[in-house]
Structure formats: structure tokens, C-alpha cells
Amino acid sequence: MAKNIMIQGTMSNAGKSLLTAGLLRVFAQDGYRVAPFKSQNMALNSYITAEGLEMGRAQVVQAEAAGIEPSVRMNPILLKPVSDVGSQVIVCGEVRGNMPAAEYFRYKQKLVPVIMEAYRELEKDRDIIVIEGAGSPAEINLKTHDIVNMGLAKMVDAPVLLAGDIDRGGVFAQLYGTVELLEPQERERVKGLIINKFRGDRGILEPGIAMLEEKCRLPVVGVMPWISVDIEDEDSLTERFYRKGTAGEVKAAVIRLPHISNFTDFNPLETVEGLEVVYVSSVKELGEPDLILLPGTKNTMGDLRWLRQSGLETAVLKCAAKGVPVFGICGGYQMLGESLCDPCGVEYGGQMQGMGLLPVQTVFEEQKVRTRVHGTVSGLTGFYQGLSGSSFTGYEIHMGTSRTIGAAASGTGGSGSDKCGREFGQVSDFSRIRLAVSGSGAGPVKADGCVCRNAAGTYVHGIFENNEFTNRFLRLIYRRKGLSFEDSRHMDIEEYKRRQYDQLADAVRENLNINEIYRMVGI
């Protein structure tokens, strides 16, 4: 049986995910076999495991910090919002369907056996499991049949560290108020408090810390400073959308769609020296970019309608007409096509005209595509010709099938076009390739995406995490502006992540009482 500890917060964005990742990194550095666990995550940023199952990216990041392969056992329930009052419910990596919030609230208690089975399987080969809560344990309207905060802590008998966000102000009231609103048996589980995201002289805090410890009868196990580490954060609360960095030689504009998902696809570009990556939601913010990126979305048709109403579609088309490269991933790729058809009512039903930059038709289907892929870009001409020959790995998560107009009816992408469409690359399904290794043949190959003049699209998430592909891509963008691009500007993404996780672990060791936390864990 693994030992455990749980990080809960006084509110959303109190820093639970980052603290969890930091503790996992510290424990792993100290030689322990560790794993993250979050029973229920609500996020639009998701990931496909090696088994072809879907989970939240926050636990993927924590698995990376722990140095292990992500597994849906780390996040057995994922809720992907499809509206203000409803979500797609994913259980153990498989879609269970869409549910209004009230229906899910009644249904979730049935998922307790699923949660416990995932946890028990996970702890079989682990020494320590670091568990992340959600929101606040003092949301008294949601405490009935809780499965993610104190309810889960009770189920797995976990000690709790409670974190508060001082950057938003009122951290003492946050922590004291949360503790006071807990039931006596819940309060007993809280073993320590953490003040998170502090900027300034810690000495100024000491009188407040002393009073907080006296009133709560709990130790403050550390004050975590605001640290500049580049690690993925919760998608709905990310500050990336609001960052105003210094202007670079080249400006890449990511369209900030209302239901944007997997915007982490563009994180690797933010590591490039001289490349300014901005998230825009208005024509004024778009300005005159050197590259336009259309991200994934949980609601392609609805977000395309917003793009149209906001004037951004017209602005993007004007940029494209001037030769500005436009690149779409997943839902962004679907928008760039000629039409979107939803005969089964997966999104809004009916049919919509696309942006018309790619000769592609998308039909939404009830079956979700979930797969890991790898392949090689081939057969491109024109602006994107320099990408031909680059290899890549990634994953697909989408509800639609896209075919180039005039292509064969079978397969994603197709093999021909009656316009200027060309397949983006030859993609091999990872799971099928793996099966083919022990059998015969090289495995089935399909075409993915489409390229037409300066517009391109693909279903492959994570494509910019491939160094060869990204360096070639950036050379094209820089060359168009009359600039040269050296590969040294773009750091190896895996090495970059390792450095960030190690910096986080250093900060955790320096600012939290690790010996006291080990005592709480029982080690």
C-alpha cells in the first residue's frame, strides 16, 4: 500500500497543480516511486495515452515531473465543458456522453468504485501518491457525495495540505475561513497550511503566520514564492492568455477561441528566442502578425460562428490573402475547410460554411477518434515544401472526419483533390504500428491534414514538440520575413521541460519544510 498526501486549495488557481508537480519531483529525486492522482478533473486540455485513452493534461504534466508514463488511472474522470451548464463525461479514458451539471451531480456517486479501482491499481507499484483536489473543500453546496476533495481524502485515508493564494489578497482569511467551514472530522485531516505565490519580504508575513497558526491550530509548512517556471497550468485559469511580453522579430498570433482546447500545442513556440507568441480575441489585438495559429476547440461550429461575428474571420482571411501563413490544429484545421456538416447533432446540427482556405469537408460523427500517431511529412510543394521529410509524433482527439474535396471516400485526409489540396503528411497509427511489430508488414498508413498555398491544417496535437519539424517550420516563417533562423534559438523541448521541473523542485525544497511533509506522509 502506497503512502499518500493530498494538496487541496482555498480556491481554484491556488496553485495545487504546481505544488503537486513540485512534490512529485522532489520525492522522485529522493528515490521514491511516485505518481499523481486526481479523481476528477475539469479541463479542455487533454491527452491520449499509449493505450489510446483520454485524460487531463494536468496529470500528464505531473507524471512527467515524476518521470513516469501517464496513465488514465491518474485521472479516472475527466469533464470537458461543452456549455456553461454541461460537460462531456469521460470515465477511464472513454466517453460516457454529455451531461448537464445537475445530472452529473446526481450521477457522480456511482463513479466511486471506478475511482477506488483506479487508485488501488495505481498504488500497487508506487511508494507515494500525491493527490490533487479541485476548487475548494469548503464549497458547501457541493460537499454532498464529494469525490474529489475531503470525500476522496477519507476514501484513501490521506493527510491534507491546504494551500492559499496570497497573490490575490486575503490569504489569511482564505485559509482560516476554509478550515473553519470544514466538518470536525475533515479538519482533523488537515495537517498543515501553505501560503503560495508570495512576492516580497517573508519577514513581513511572520506576525500574520503566527496568528494564523494560533487560530487554526495548524503549522504553516512553508511560504512558496512566485516562481518563474514555465510549466503547463490549468487551462481555464492560465495566465498565458494575458501575458504581454516584449515584441519579437516575428509575431505569432494564436486565436483565443471561446472553447479553446489543447492550446498547450503552442507552448514549445514560446521557448523560441525572438518569437513573440500572443493570444488574441479581437481584430485590434491581431494587428499584423507573421503567423496565425488556429487551435483546437471543444465546439468547432460555435467557435467558428464567434470568429465570424467578431470580425476575426475576415481579418484572418485578409492576412492570408497577403501571404501570411495560417496553421490550424484539430478544430482549427476543421474551420479552415470549405464546409462542416453535423448530421448527428454532435455539436449544433446542420451545416456551416468554413473559412474556405483549405479544400476540405468535415463531417462530425458520434464516435470520438483517440489515437497516438507518428509519421513523416511528405509530398508538399510551395510555401510548406521545406517541411517534407520531417518526422513527428503526437496524438489525435476529435469527433469529425475530414476529407479533401474530390478525394476517396475512405480514410482521413484522402489521397487527392480537385483544388490545390495536398495531404499534410503520411501518418501511421501508433497502436496499429505497435501491433505490426510482432506481426508482419509495416502497419496501415493514412493521410492527415491538408496544405493549400500558405494555409495548412492537421489533426496532430503535440506536433510542435517535435524539434525537427518545429525548426523547419520556423525557418519557413522567418525566411518569409527576410530573416534567418538558427536551430539554437529553439531549445530541445524535453530538455527544457526537465530544467523547469528541476527548478520547481529546487524552489519546493528551499521554501517548504520537506522533512515535516515526509513525516505527514509517514516516511
Short mmCIF file of C-alpha atoms in Angstrom, two decimals:
data_model
loop_
_atom_site.label_atom_id
_atom_site.label_comp_id
_atom_site.label_asym_id
_atom_site.label_seq_id
_atom_site.Cartn_x
_atom_site.Cartn_y
_atom_site.Cartn_z
CA MET A 1 0.00 0.00 0.00
CA ALA A 2 1.47 3.32 -1.05
CA LYS A 3 1.74 6.26 1.33
CA ASN A 4 -0.06 9.41 0.24
CA ILE A 5 -0.57 13.11 0.76
CA MET A 6 -3.20 15.41 -0.71
CA ILE A 7 -2.91 19.03 -1.84
CA GLN A 8 -6.15 21.00 -1.52
CA GLY A 9 -6.67 24.70 -2.11
CA THR A 10 -8.76 27.53 -0.78
CA MET A 11 -9.98 28.24 -4.32
CA SER A 12 -9.37 27.40 -7.95
CA ASN A 13 -5.94 28.52 -9.16
CA ALA A 14 -4.45 28.49 -5.66
CA GLY A 15 -1.52 26.59 -7.17
CA LYS A 16 -2.48 22.99 -6.34
CA SER A 17 -1.32 21.54 -9.66
CA LEU A 18 2.12 23.15 -9.47
CA LEU A 19 2.63 22.21 -5.82
CA THR A 20 1.64 18.63 -6.64
CA ALA A 21 4.14 18.52 -9.52
CA GLY A 22 6.85 20.02 -7.31
CA LEU A 23 6.38 17.48 -4.51
CA LEU A 24 6.35 14.64 -7.02
CA ARG A 25 9.64 15.86 -8.47
CA VAL A 26 11.23 16.13 -5.01
CA PHE A 27 10.07 12.65 -3.96
CA ALA A 28 11.26 11.17 -7.27
CA GLN A 29 14.66 12.86 -6.92
CA ASP A 30 14.89 11.30 -3.45
CA GLY A 31 14.48 7.84 -4.97
CA TYR A 32 10.82 7.11 -4.28
CA ARG A 33 8.44 5.59 -6.84
CA VAL A 34 5.73 8.22 -7.10
CA ALA A 35 2.59 9.02 -9.06
CA PRO A 36 -0.06 11.78 -9.23
CA PHE A 37 -3.78 11.23 -8.75
CA LYS A 38 -6.79 13.45 -9.32
CA SER A 39 -10.10 11.65 -9.20
CA GLN A 40 -11.99 14.25 -11.23
CA ASN A 41 -10.57 16.95 -13.47
CA MET A 42 -12.48 19.56 -15.45
CA ALA A 43 -10.42 20.69 -18.42
CA LEU A 44 -10.42 21.14 -22.17
CA ASN A 45 -6.71 20.38 -22.42
CA SER A 46 -6.49 16.62 -22.70
CA TYR A 47 -4.04 13.94 -23.78
CA ILE A 48 -4.11 10.48 -25.34
CA THR A 49 -2.17 7.75 -23.55
CA ALA A 50 -0.25 4.93 -25.19
CA GLU A 51 -3.39 2.79 -24.82
CA GLY A 52 -5.47 5.33 -26.76
CA LEU A 53 -7.33 6.61 -23.68
CA GLU A 54 -8.07 10.26 -22.83
CA MET A 55 -7.01 12.06 -19.65
CA GLY A 56 -6.42 15.62 -18.42
CA ARG A 57 -3.10 17.24 -19.26
CA ALA A 58 -2.54 18.48 -15.69
CA GLN A 59 -1.90 14.89 -14.57
CA VAL A 60 0.25 14.32 -17.66
CA VAL A 61 2.45 17.22 -16.55
CA GLN A 62 2.62 15.76 -13.04
CA ALA A 63 3.53 12.34 -14.45
CA GLU A 64 6.34 13.99 -16.42
CA ALA A 65 7.54 15.66 -13.22
CA ALA A 66 7.51 12.22 -11.56
CA GLY A 67 9.43 10.73 -14.51
CA ILE A 68 6.77 8.16 -15.41
CA GLU A 69 4.42 7.40 -18.30
CA PRO A 70 0.95 9.00 -17.98
CA SER A 71 -1.96 6.63 -17.30
CA VAL A 72 -5.72 7.20 -17.04
CA ARG A 73 -5.50 5.65 -13.58
CA MET A 74 -4.05 9.02 -12.53
CA ASN A 75 -7.21 10.81 -13.70
CA PRO A 76 -10.14 8.38 -13.92
CA ILE A 77 -12.80 11.09 -14.50
CA LEU A 78 -12.39 13.97 -16.96
CA LEU A 79 -15.11 16.54 -17.55
CA LYS A 80 -14.84 18.57 -20.76
CA PRO A 81 -17.26 21.53 -20.70
CA VAL A 82 -19.44 21.78 -23.79
CA SER A 83 -21.60 24.63 -22.44
CA ASP A 84 -21.99 26.78 -19.34
CA VAL A 85 -24.14 24.08 -17.72
CA GLY A 86 -22.93 20.78 -19.17
CA SER A 87 -19.88 18.65 -19.92
CA GLN A 88 -18.74 15.62 -21.84
CA VAL A 89 -18.09 12.96 -19.21
CA ILE A 90 -15.03 10.77 -19.80
CA VAL A 91 -14.52 7.79 -17.46
CA CYS A 92 -11.27 5.81 -17.53
CA GLY A 93 -10.44 7.38 -20.86
CA GLU A 94 -13.75 6.53 -22.57
CA VAL A 95 -16.63 8.90 -23.36
CA ARG A 96 -19.79 8.20 -21.33
CA GLY A 97 -21.76 11.02 -23.02
CA ASN A 98 -22.76 14.63 -22.35
CA MET A 99 -24.48 15.51 -19.07
CA PRO A 100 -25.96 18.72 -17.64
CA ALA A 101 -24.31 19.73 -14.37
CA ALA A 102 -27.35 18.76 -12.27
CA GLU A 103 -27.50 15.30 -13.83
CA TYR A 104 -23.80 14.69 -13.29
CA PHE A 105 -24.09 15.86 -9.67
CA ARG A 106 -26.61 13.06 -9.09
CA TYR A 107 -24.63 10.54 -11.15
CA LYS A 108 -21.12 11.03 -9.75
CA GLN A 109 -21.62 8.87 -6.66
CA LYS A 110 -21.90 5.87 -8.99
CA LEU A 111 -18.30 6.55 -10.02
CA VAL A 112 -16.81 5.94 -6.57
CA PRO A 113 -15.97 2.26 -7.36
CA VAL A 114 -14.25 3.42 -10.57
CA ILE A 115 -12.20 5.97 -8.65
CA MET A 116 -11.17 3.47 -5.99
CA GLU A 117 -10.25 0.79 -8.52
CA ALA A 118 -8.02 3.27 -10.38
CA TYR A 119 -6.37 4.36 -7.14
CA ARG A 120 -5.79 0.81 -5.90
CA GLU A 121 -4.25 -0.20 -9.22
CA LEU A 122 -2.03 2.87 -9.21
CA GLU A 123 -0.69 2.30 -5.70
CA LYS A 124 0.36 -1.31 -6.33
CA ASP A 125 3.80 -0.30 -7.61
CA ARG A 126 4.21 3.14 -6.01
CA ASP A 127 5.76 4.31 -2.74
CA ILE A 128 4.00 7.68 -2.56
CA ILE A 129 0.94 9.06 -4.33
CA VAL A 130 0.44 12.82 -4.36
CA ILE A 131 -3.24 13.63 -4.75
CA GLU A 132 -4.65 16.90 -6.07
CA GLY A 133 -8.03 18.23 -5.03
CA ALA A 134 -10.27 20.54 -7.07
CA GLY A 135 -11.59 24.00 -6.31
CA SER A 136 -12.10 24.30 -2.56
CA PRO A 137 -13.12 21.74 0.08
CA ALA A 138 -15.33 24.43 1.66
CA GLU A 139 -17.74 24.72 -1.28
CA ILE A 140 -20.57 23.67 0.98
CA ASN A 141 -23.12 23.48 -1.83
CA LEU A 142 -21.03 20.75 -3.49
CA LYS A 143 -19.97 18.73 -0.43
CA THR A 144 -22.75 16.16 -0.69
CA HIS A 145 -21.23 12.96 -2.09
CA ASP A 146 -17.88 14.72 -2.65
CA ILE A 147 -15.46 12.59 -4.68
CA VAL A 148 -12.56 14.97 -5.25
CA ASN A 149 -11.71 16.82 -2.01
CA MET A 150 -12.39 15.71 1.58
CA GLY A 151 -14.62 12.89 0.38
CA LEU A 152 -11.70 11.43 -1.54
CA ALA A 153 -9.26 12.11 1.31
CA LYS A 154 -11.48 10.00 3.55
CA MET A 155 -11.78 7.20 0.98
CA VAL A 156 -8.00 6.84 0.63
CA ASP A 157 -7.12 7.97 4.18
CA ALA A 158 -4.92 10.86 3.05
CA PRO A 159 -3.41 13.68 5.13
CA VAL A 160 -4.11 17.09 3.61
CA LEU A 161 -2.03 20.20 2.99
CA LEU A 162 -4.18 23.30 2.38
CA ALA A 163 -2.76 25.97 0.04
CA GLY A 164 -3.88 29.59 -0.22
CA ASP A 165 -3.08 32.15 -2.93
CA ILE A 166 -1.62 35.30 -1.40
CA ASP A 167 -1.24 36.97 -4.82
CA ARG A 168 -4.99 37.53 -5.00
CA GLY A 169 -5.06 39.00 -1.50
CA GLY A 170 -6.79 37.88 1.68
CA VAL A 171 -4.76 34.70 2.12
CA PHE A 172 -5.21 34.63 5.91
CA ALA A 173 -8.98 34.88 5.56
CA GLN A 174 -8.86 32.23 2.82
CA LEU A 175 -7.03 29.70 4.96
CA TYR A 176 -8.79 30.44 8.26
CA GLY A 177 -12.22 30.59 6.66
CA THR A 178 -11.71 27.32 4.80
CA VAL A 179 -10.56 25.50 7.94
CA GLU A 180 -13.49 26.88 9.95
CA LEU A 181 -16.04 25.76 7.34
CA LEU A 182 -14.81 22.16 7.45
CA GLU A 183 -16.57 19.50 9.49
CA PRO A 184 -14.59 18.42 12.62
CA GLN A 185 -13.56 15.10 11.05
CA GLU A 186 -12.47 16.91 7.89
CA ARG A 187 -10.49 19.46 9.89
CA GLU A 188 -8.58 16.61 11.53
CA ARG A 189 -7.25 15.56 8.14
CA VAL A 190 -5.60 18.94 7.52
CA LYS A 191 -2.02 18.64 8.76
CA GLY A 192 -0.54 21.89 7.51
CA LEU A 193 -1.02 25.14 5.59
CA ILE A 194 0.90 26.60 2.64
CA ILE A 195 0.97 30.26 1.63
CA ASN A 196 1.51 30.25 -2.13
CA LYS A 197 2.61 32.79 -4.79
CA PHE A 198 4.25 35.26 -2.37
CA ARG A 199 6.17 38.26 -3.69
CA GLY A 200 8.27 40.27 -1.26
CA ASP A 201 10.00 40.01 2.12
CA ARG A 202 8.84 36.98 4.09
CA GLY A 203 9.72 38.72 7.34
CA ILE A 204 6.71 41.00 6.86
CA LEU A 205 4.46 37.91 6.93
CA GLU A 206 5.72 36.49 10.22
CA PRO A 207 3.17 38.18 12.57
CA GLY A 208 0.32 37.02 10.31
CA ILE A 209 1.71 33.48 10.13
CA ALA A 210 1.96 33.31 13.92
CA MET A 211 -1.65 34.43 14.34
CA LEU A 212 -2.86 32.06 11.60
CA GLU A 213 -1.16 29.09 13.27
CA GLU A 214 -2.68 30.05 16.60
CA LYS A 215 -6.22 30.45 15.25
CA CYS A 216 -6.16 27.36 13.00
CA ARG A 217 -4.04 25.28 15.41
CA LEU A 218 -2.08 24.11 12.37
CA PRO A 219 1.53 24.70 11.25
CA VAL A 220 2.37 26.75 8.17
CA VAL A 221 4.77 24.34 6.45
CA GLY A 222 6.06 26.91 4.02
CA VAL A 223 5.69 30.10 2.03
CA MET A 224 6.15 29.45 -1.67
CA PRO A 225 7.33 32.48 -3.63
CA TRP A 226 6.04 33.43 -7.04
CA ILE A 227 8.41 31.40 -9.20
CA SER A 228 9.17 31.88 -12.89
CA VAL A 229 8.96 28.32 -14.14
CA ASP A 230 7.40 27.52 -17.49
CA ILE A 231 5.15 24.59 -16.65
CA GLU A 232 1.68 23.96 -18.05
CA ASP A 233 -1.10 25.27 -15.83
CA GLU A 234 -4.83 24.61 -15.63
CA ASP A 235 -6.35 25.55 -18.98
CA SER A 236 -9.35 27.54 -17.74
CA LEU A 237 -7.18 29.68 -15.45
CA THR A 238 -3.99 30.10 -17.45
CA GLU A 239 -2.23 33.43 -17.41
CA ARG A 240 -0.63 32.77 -20.80
CA PHE A 241 -3.58 34.46 -22.47
CA TYR A 242 -2.80 37.74 -20.73
CA ARG A 243 0.98 37.88 -20.90
CA LYS A 244 2.40 40.92 -22.65
CA GLY A 245 5.97 40.03 -23.49
CA THR A 246 8.47 42.17 -25.34
CA ALA A 247 7.96 42.43 -29.08
CA GLY A 248 9.96 39.90 -31.05
CA GLU A 249 11.33 39.83 -34.58
CA VAL A 250 8.42 37.59 -35.56
CA LYS A 251 4.86 37.69 -34.18
CA ALA A 252 2.76 34.54 -33.97
CA ALA A 253 -0.91 35.14 -33.13
CA VAL A 254 -2.94 32.31 -31.57
CA ILE A 255 -6.67 32.89 -31.96
CA ARG A 256 -8.16 32.63 -28.49
CA LEU A 257 -11.40 30.81 -29.25
CA PRO A 258 -14.17 30.79 -26.61
CA HIS A 259 -13.91 27.00 -26.24
CA ILE A 260 -10.17 26.79 -26.90
CA SER A 261 -8.66 23.39 -26.08
CA ASN A 262 -5.14 21.98 -26.08
CA PHE A 263 -3.57 25.42 -26.53
CA THR A 264 -0.55 23.72 -24.97
CA ASP A 265 0.21 22.70 -28.57
CA PHE A 266 1.86 26.12 -28.89
CA ASN A 267 3.86 26.16 -25.64
CA PRO A 268 7.05 24.99 -27.42
CA LEU A 269 6.93 28.07 -29.63
CA GLU A 270 7.05 30.28 -26.52
CA THR A 271 10.55 28.97 -25.80
CA VAL A 272 11.92 30.35 -29.07
CA GLU A 273 14.17 33.37 -28.72
CA GLY A 274 12.84 36.32 -30.71
CA LEU A 275 9.42 34.77 -31.41
CA GLU A 276 6.53 36.67 -29.83
CA VAL A 277 3.52 34.38 -29.18
CA VAL A 278 0.32 36.25 -28.30
CA TYR A 279 -3.25 35.06 -27.72
CA VAL A 280 -5.78 37.32 -29.43
CA SER A 281 -9.56 37.60 -29.23
CA SER A 282 -10.20 40.76 -31.25
CA VAL A 283 -9.25 42.30 -34.59
CA LYS A 284 -7.34 45.04 -32.80
CA GLU A 285 -5.20 42.52 -30.91
CA LEU A 286 -4.49 40.58 -34.10
CA GLY A 287 -2.76 43.51 -35.79
CA GLU A 288 -0.28 42.41 -38.46
CA PRO A 289 1.09 39.01 -37.43
CA ASP A 290 3.69 36.98 -39.27
CA LEU A 291 1.90 33.72 -38.46
CA ILE A 292 -1.68 32.90 -37.48
CA LEU A 293 -2.40 29.78 -35.44
CA LEU A 294 -5.90 28.32 -35.04
CA PRO A 295 -6.05 25.98 -32.02
CA GLY A 296 -8.30 23.11 -31.12
CA THR A 297 -11.76 23.69 -29.68
CA LYS A 298 -14.46 21.68 -27.95
CA ASN A 299 -17.07 23.44 -30.09
CA THR A 300 -15.85 23.96 -33.65
CA MET A 301 -19.10 25.22 -35.15
CA GLY A 302 -19.92 27.53 -32.25
CA ASP A 303 -16.42 29.00 -32.21
CA LEU A 304 -16.45 29.46 -35.98
CA ARG A 305 -19.68 31.41 -35.57
CA TRP A 306 -17.96 33.57 -32.92
CA LEU A 307 -14.95 34.04 -35.22
CA ARG A 308 -17.35 35.30 -37.88
CA GLN A 309 -19.34 37.61 -35.59
CA SER A 310 -16.22 39.13 -34.00
CA GLY A 311 -14.77 40.11 -37.37
CA LEU A 312 -11.72 37.93 -36.81
CA GLU A 313 -12.58 35.59 -39.69
CA THR A 314 -12.49 38.49 -42.14
CA ALA A 315 -9.24 39.76 -40.60
CA VAL A 316 -7.61 36.31 -40.83
CA LEU A 317 -8.70 35.93 -44.45
CA LYS A 318 -7.25 39.34 -45.30
CA CYS A 319 -3.94 38.33 -43.72
CA ALA A 320 -3.97 35.02 -45.61
CA ALA A 321 -4.59 36.89 -48.88
CA LYS A 322 -1.43 38.88 -48.19
CA GLY A 323 0.54 35.64 -47.83
CA VAL A 324 0.60 35.35 -44.03
CA PRO A 325 0.88 31.64 -43.14
CA VAL A 326 -2.19 30.21 -41.38
CA PHE A 327 -1.86 26.92 -39.50
CA GLY A 328 -4.73 25.06 -37.82
CA ILE A 329 -4.73 22.09 -35.45
CA CYS A 330 -7.75 19.84 -34.93
CA GLY A 331 -10.80 22.15 -34.63
CA GLY A 332 -8.73 24.96 -36.15
CA TYR A 333 -8.00 22.69 -39.12
CA GLN A 334 -11.70 21.91 -39.49
CA MET A 335 -12.58 25.63 -39.55
CA LEU A 336 -10.13 26.28 -42.40
CA GLY A 337 -12.05 23.94 -44.71
CA GLU A 338 -14.93 24.52 -47.13
CA SER A 339 -17.74 23.13 -45.00
CA LEU A 340 -18.70 21.49 -41.70
CA CYS A 341 -21.61 19.07 -41.51
CA ASP A 342 -23.18 17.75 -38.29
CA PRO A 343 -25.88 15.23 -39.26
CA CYS A 344 -25.95 13.57 -35.82
CA GLY A 345 -26.17 16.74 -33.75
CA VAL A 346 -22.77 16.16 -32.15
CA GLU A 347 -22.36 19.94 -31.89
CA TYR A 348 -25.12 22.16 -33.26
CA GLY A 349 -26.51 20.03 -36.05
CA GLY A 350 -26.93 21.17 -39.64
CA GLN A 351 -24.23 22.52 -41.91
CA MET A 352 -21.91 25.54 -41.92
CA GLN A 353 -19.65 27.12 -44.47
CA GLY A 354 -15.99 27.04 -43.44
CA MET A 355 -13.35 29.69 -43.95
CA GLY A 356 -12.52 28.26 -47.38
CA LEU A 357 -8.72 28.31 -47.10
CA LEU A 358 -8.46 24.53 -47.48
CA PRO A 359 -10.41 22.25 -49.87
CA VAL A 360 -11.67 20.11 -47.01
CA GLN A 361 -15.08 18.90 -45.90
CA THR A 362 -15.61 17.82 -42.27
CA VAL A 363 -18.43 15.58 -41.10
CA PHE A 364 -18.96 15.29 -37.34
CA GLU A 365 -19.57 11.77 -36.10
CA GLU A 366 -20.63 10.38 -32.73
CA GLN A 367 -17.52 8.21 -32.41
CA LYS A 368 -14.51 10.08 -31.00
CA VAL A 369 -11.11 9.44 -32.60
CA ARG A 370 -8.47 8.85 -29.92
CA THR A 371 -5.08 7.65 -31.01
CA ARG A 372 -1.33 8.22 -30.75
CA VAL A 373 0.33 8.75 -34.12
CA HIS A 374 3.73 9.12 -35.70
CA GLY A 375 4.70 9.75 -39.27
CA THR A 376 6.66 11.72 -41.83
CA VAL A 377 5.61 14.80 -43.77
CA SER A 378 5.79 14.12 -47.49
CA GLY A 379 4.73 15.40 -50.88
CA LEU A 380 4.43 19.11 -50.08
CA THR A 381 5.12 21.91 -52.55
CA GLY A 382 5.04 25.69 -52.40
CA PHE A 383 5.43 27.57 -49.12
CA TYR A 384 5.46 24.46 -46.92
CA GLN A 385 7.77 22.39 -49.12
CA GLY A 386 10.57 22.68 -46.58
CA LEU A 387 8.58 20.54 -44.13
CA SER A 388 8.76 17.48 -46.38
CA GLY A 389 10.87 14.74 -44.86
CA SER A 390 10.46 15.84 -41.23
CA SER A 391 9.19 13.19 -38.84
CA PHE A 392 6.81 13.72 -35.95
CA THR A 393 4.86 12.06 -33.16
CA GLY A 394 1.68 13.25 -31.49
CA TYR A 395 -1.92 12.28 -30.80
CA GLU A 396 -5.41 12.81 -32.20
CA ILE A 397 -8.61 13.67 -30.28
CA HIS A 398 -11.55 14.70 -32.44
CA MET A 399 -15.18 13.98 -33.27
CA GLY A 400 -15.05 14.75 -37.01
CA THR A 401 -13.68 13.14 -40.15
CA SER A 402 -12.14 15.48 -42.72
CA ARG A 403 -11.64 14.66 -46.38
CA THR A 404 -10.14 16.70 -49.16
CA ILE A 405 -12.74 17.52 -51.81
CA GLY A 406 -12.64 15.05 -54.64
CA ALA A 407 -10.70 12.53 -52.54
CA ALA A 408 -11.57 8.92 -51.99
CA ALA A 409 -14.42 8.46 -49.55
CA SER A 410 -12.42 6.36 -47.11
CA GLY A 411 -9.74 7.49 -44.67
CA THR A 412 -8.97 10.78 -43.04
CA GLY A 413 -7.41 13.31 -45.38
CA GLY A 414 -7.82 11.38 -48.60
CA SER A 415 -5.35 10.99 -51.43
CA GLY A 416 -6.37 13.58 -53.97
CA SER A 417 -8.10 16.91 -54.54
CA ASP A 418 -9.92 18.84 -57.24
CA LYS A 419 -8.32 22.07 -55.95
CA CYS A 420 -4.87 22.74 -54.51
CA GLY A 421 -5.13 20.39 -51.57
CA ARG A 422 -2.24 18.15 -50.61
CA GLU A 423 -2.03 15.79 -47.68
CA PHE A 424 -0.12 17.22 -44.75
CA GLY A 425 1.81 14.04 -44.05
CA GLN A 426 1.67 10.26 -44.00
CA VAL A 427 0.61 9.23 -40.51
CA SER A 428 0.90 5.78 -39.00
CA ASP A 429 -1.49 4.89 -36.18
CA PHE A 430 0.77 4.28 -33.15
CA SER A 431 -1.27 1.46 -31.69
CA ARG A 432 -1.51 -0.40 -35.01
CA ILE A 433 2.18 0.06 -35.73
CA ARG A 434 2.97 -1.40 -32.36
CA LEU A 435 0.84 -4.44 -33.13
CA ALA A 436 2.52 -4.79 -36.52
CA VAL A 437 5.94 -5.08 -34.91
CA SER A 438 5.14 -8.56 -33.66
CA GLY A 439 3.28 -9.48 -36.83
CA SER A 440 4.05 -8.80 -40.44
CA GLY A 441 4.10 -5.68 -42.57
CA ALA A 442 4.74 -2.06 -41.66
CA GLY A 443 1.23 -1.25 -40.47
CA PRO A 444 -1.51 0.77 -42.13
CA VAL A 445 -0.74 4.30 -43.32
CA LYS A 446 -3.24 7.10 -43.73
CA ALA A 447 -3.05 10.68 -44.91
CA ASP A 448 -3.55 13.52 -42.46
CA GLY A 449 -4.42 17.16 -42.89
CA CYS A 450 -4.17 19.41 -45.91
CA VAL A 451 -1.93 22.13 -47.32
CA CYS A 452 -3.03 24.77 -49.82
CA ARG A 453 -0.72 27.68 -50.66
CA ASN A 454 0.06 29.38 -47.30
CA ALA A 455 -2.69 27.57 -45.31
CA ALA A 456 -2.18 24.24 -43.59
CA GLY A 457 -4.02 22.07 -41.11
CA THR A 458 -3.52 18.83 -39.21
CA TYR A 459 -5.26 16.71 -36.58
CA VAL A 460 -1.96 16.01 -34.80
CA HIS A 461 -1.75 17.55 -31.33
CA GLY A 462 1.75 17.99 -29.97
CA ILE A 463 3.30 18.45 -33.40
CA PHE A 464 5.42 21.40 -32.26
CA GLU A 465 7.01 19.24 -29.56
CA ASN A 466 8.99 17.62 -32.39
CA ASN A 467 12.26 19.53 -32.71
CA GLU A 468 12.99 18.69 -36.34
CA PHE A 469 9.51 19.65 -37.52
CA THR A 470 9.41 22.87 -35.46
CA ASN A 471 12.84 24.05 -36.58
CA ARG A 472 11.93 23.51 -40.23
CA PHE A 473 8.58 25.24 -39.72
CA LEU A 474 10.19 28.28 -38.11
CA ARG A 475 12.79 28.55 -40.87
CA LEU A 476 9.94 28.98 -43.33
CA ILE A 477 8.26 31.66 -41.20
CA TYR A 478 11.48 33.59 -40.63
CA ARG A 479 12.59 33.30 -44.25
CA ARG A 480 9.33 34.88 -45.42
CA LYS A 481 10.25 37.93 -43.34
CA GLY A 482 13.78 38.01 -44.71
CA LEU A 483 15.32 36.68 -41.50
CA SER A 484 17.43 33.62 -40.80
CA PHE A 485 16.53 31.08 -38.14
CA GLU A 486 19.15 29.05 -36.31
CA ASP A 487 18.08 25.87 -34.54
CA SER A 488 19.84 27.06 -31.37
CA ARG A 489 17.01 29.56 -30.85
CA HIS A 490 14.65 26.64 -30.19
CA MET A 491 15.63 24.57 -27.15
CA ASP A 492 15.09 20.82 -27.17
CA ILE A 493 11.62 20.61 -25.63
CA GLU A 494 12.31 17.55 -23.47
CA GLU A 495 15.48 19.09 -22.05
CA TYR A 496 13.61 22.36 -21.49
CA LYS A 497 10.88 20.57 -19.52
CA ARG A 498 13.43 18.73 -17.37
CA ARG A 499 15.07 22.01 -16.41
CA GLN A 500 11.73 23.56 -15.48
CA TYR A 501 10.73 20.61 -13.28
CA ASP A 502 14.11 20.67 -11.55
CA GLN A 503 13.80 24.43 -10.92
CA LEU A 504 10.37 23.82 -9.41
CA ALA A 505 11.76 21.06 -7.16
CA ASP A 506 14.58 23.35 -6.01
CA ALA A 507 12.03 26.01 -5.04
CA VAL A 508 9.90 23.47 -3.15
CA ARG A 509 12.92 22.18 -1.20
CA GLU A 510 14.00 25.71 -0.33
CA ASN A 511 10.63 27.05 0.77
CA LEU A 512 8.65 24.12 2.21
CA ASN A 513 9.52 22.04 5.26
CA ILE A 514 10.16 18.81 3.36
CA ASN A 515 11.13 16.86 6.48
CA GLU A 516 7.81 17.78 8.08
CA ILE A 517 5.94 16.80 4.91
CA TYR A 518 7.71 13.42 4.87
CA ARG A 519 6.59 12.98 8.48
CA MET A 520 3.00 13.69 7.45
CA VAL A 521 3.30 11.15 4.64
CA GLY A 522 4.56 8.58 7.13
CA ILE A 523 8.09 8.15 5.79
#
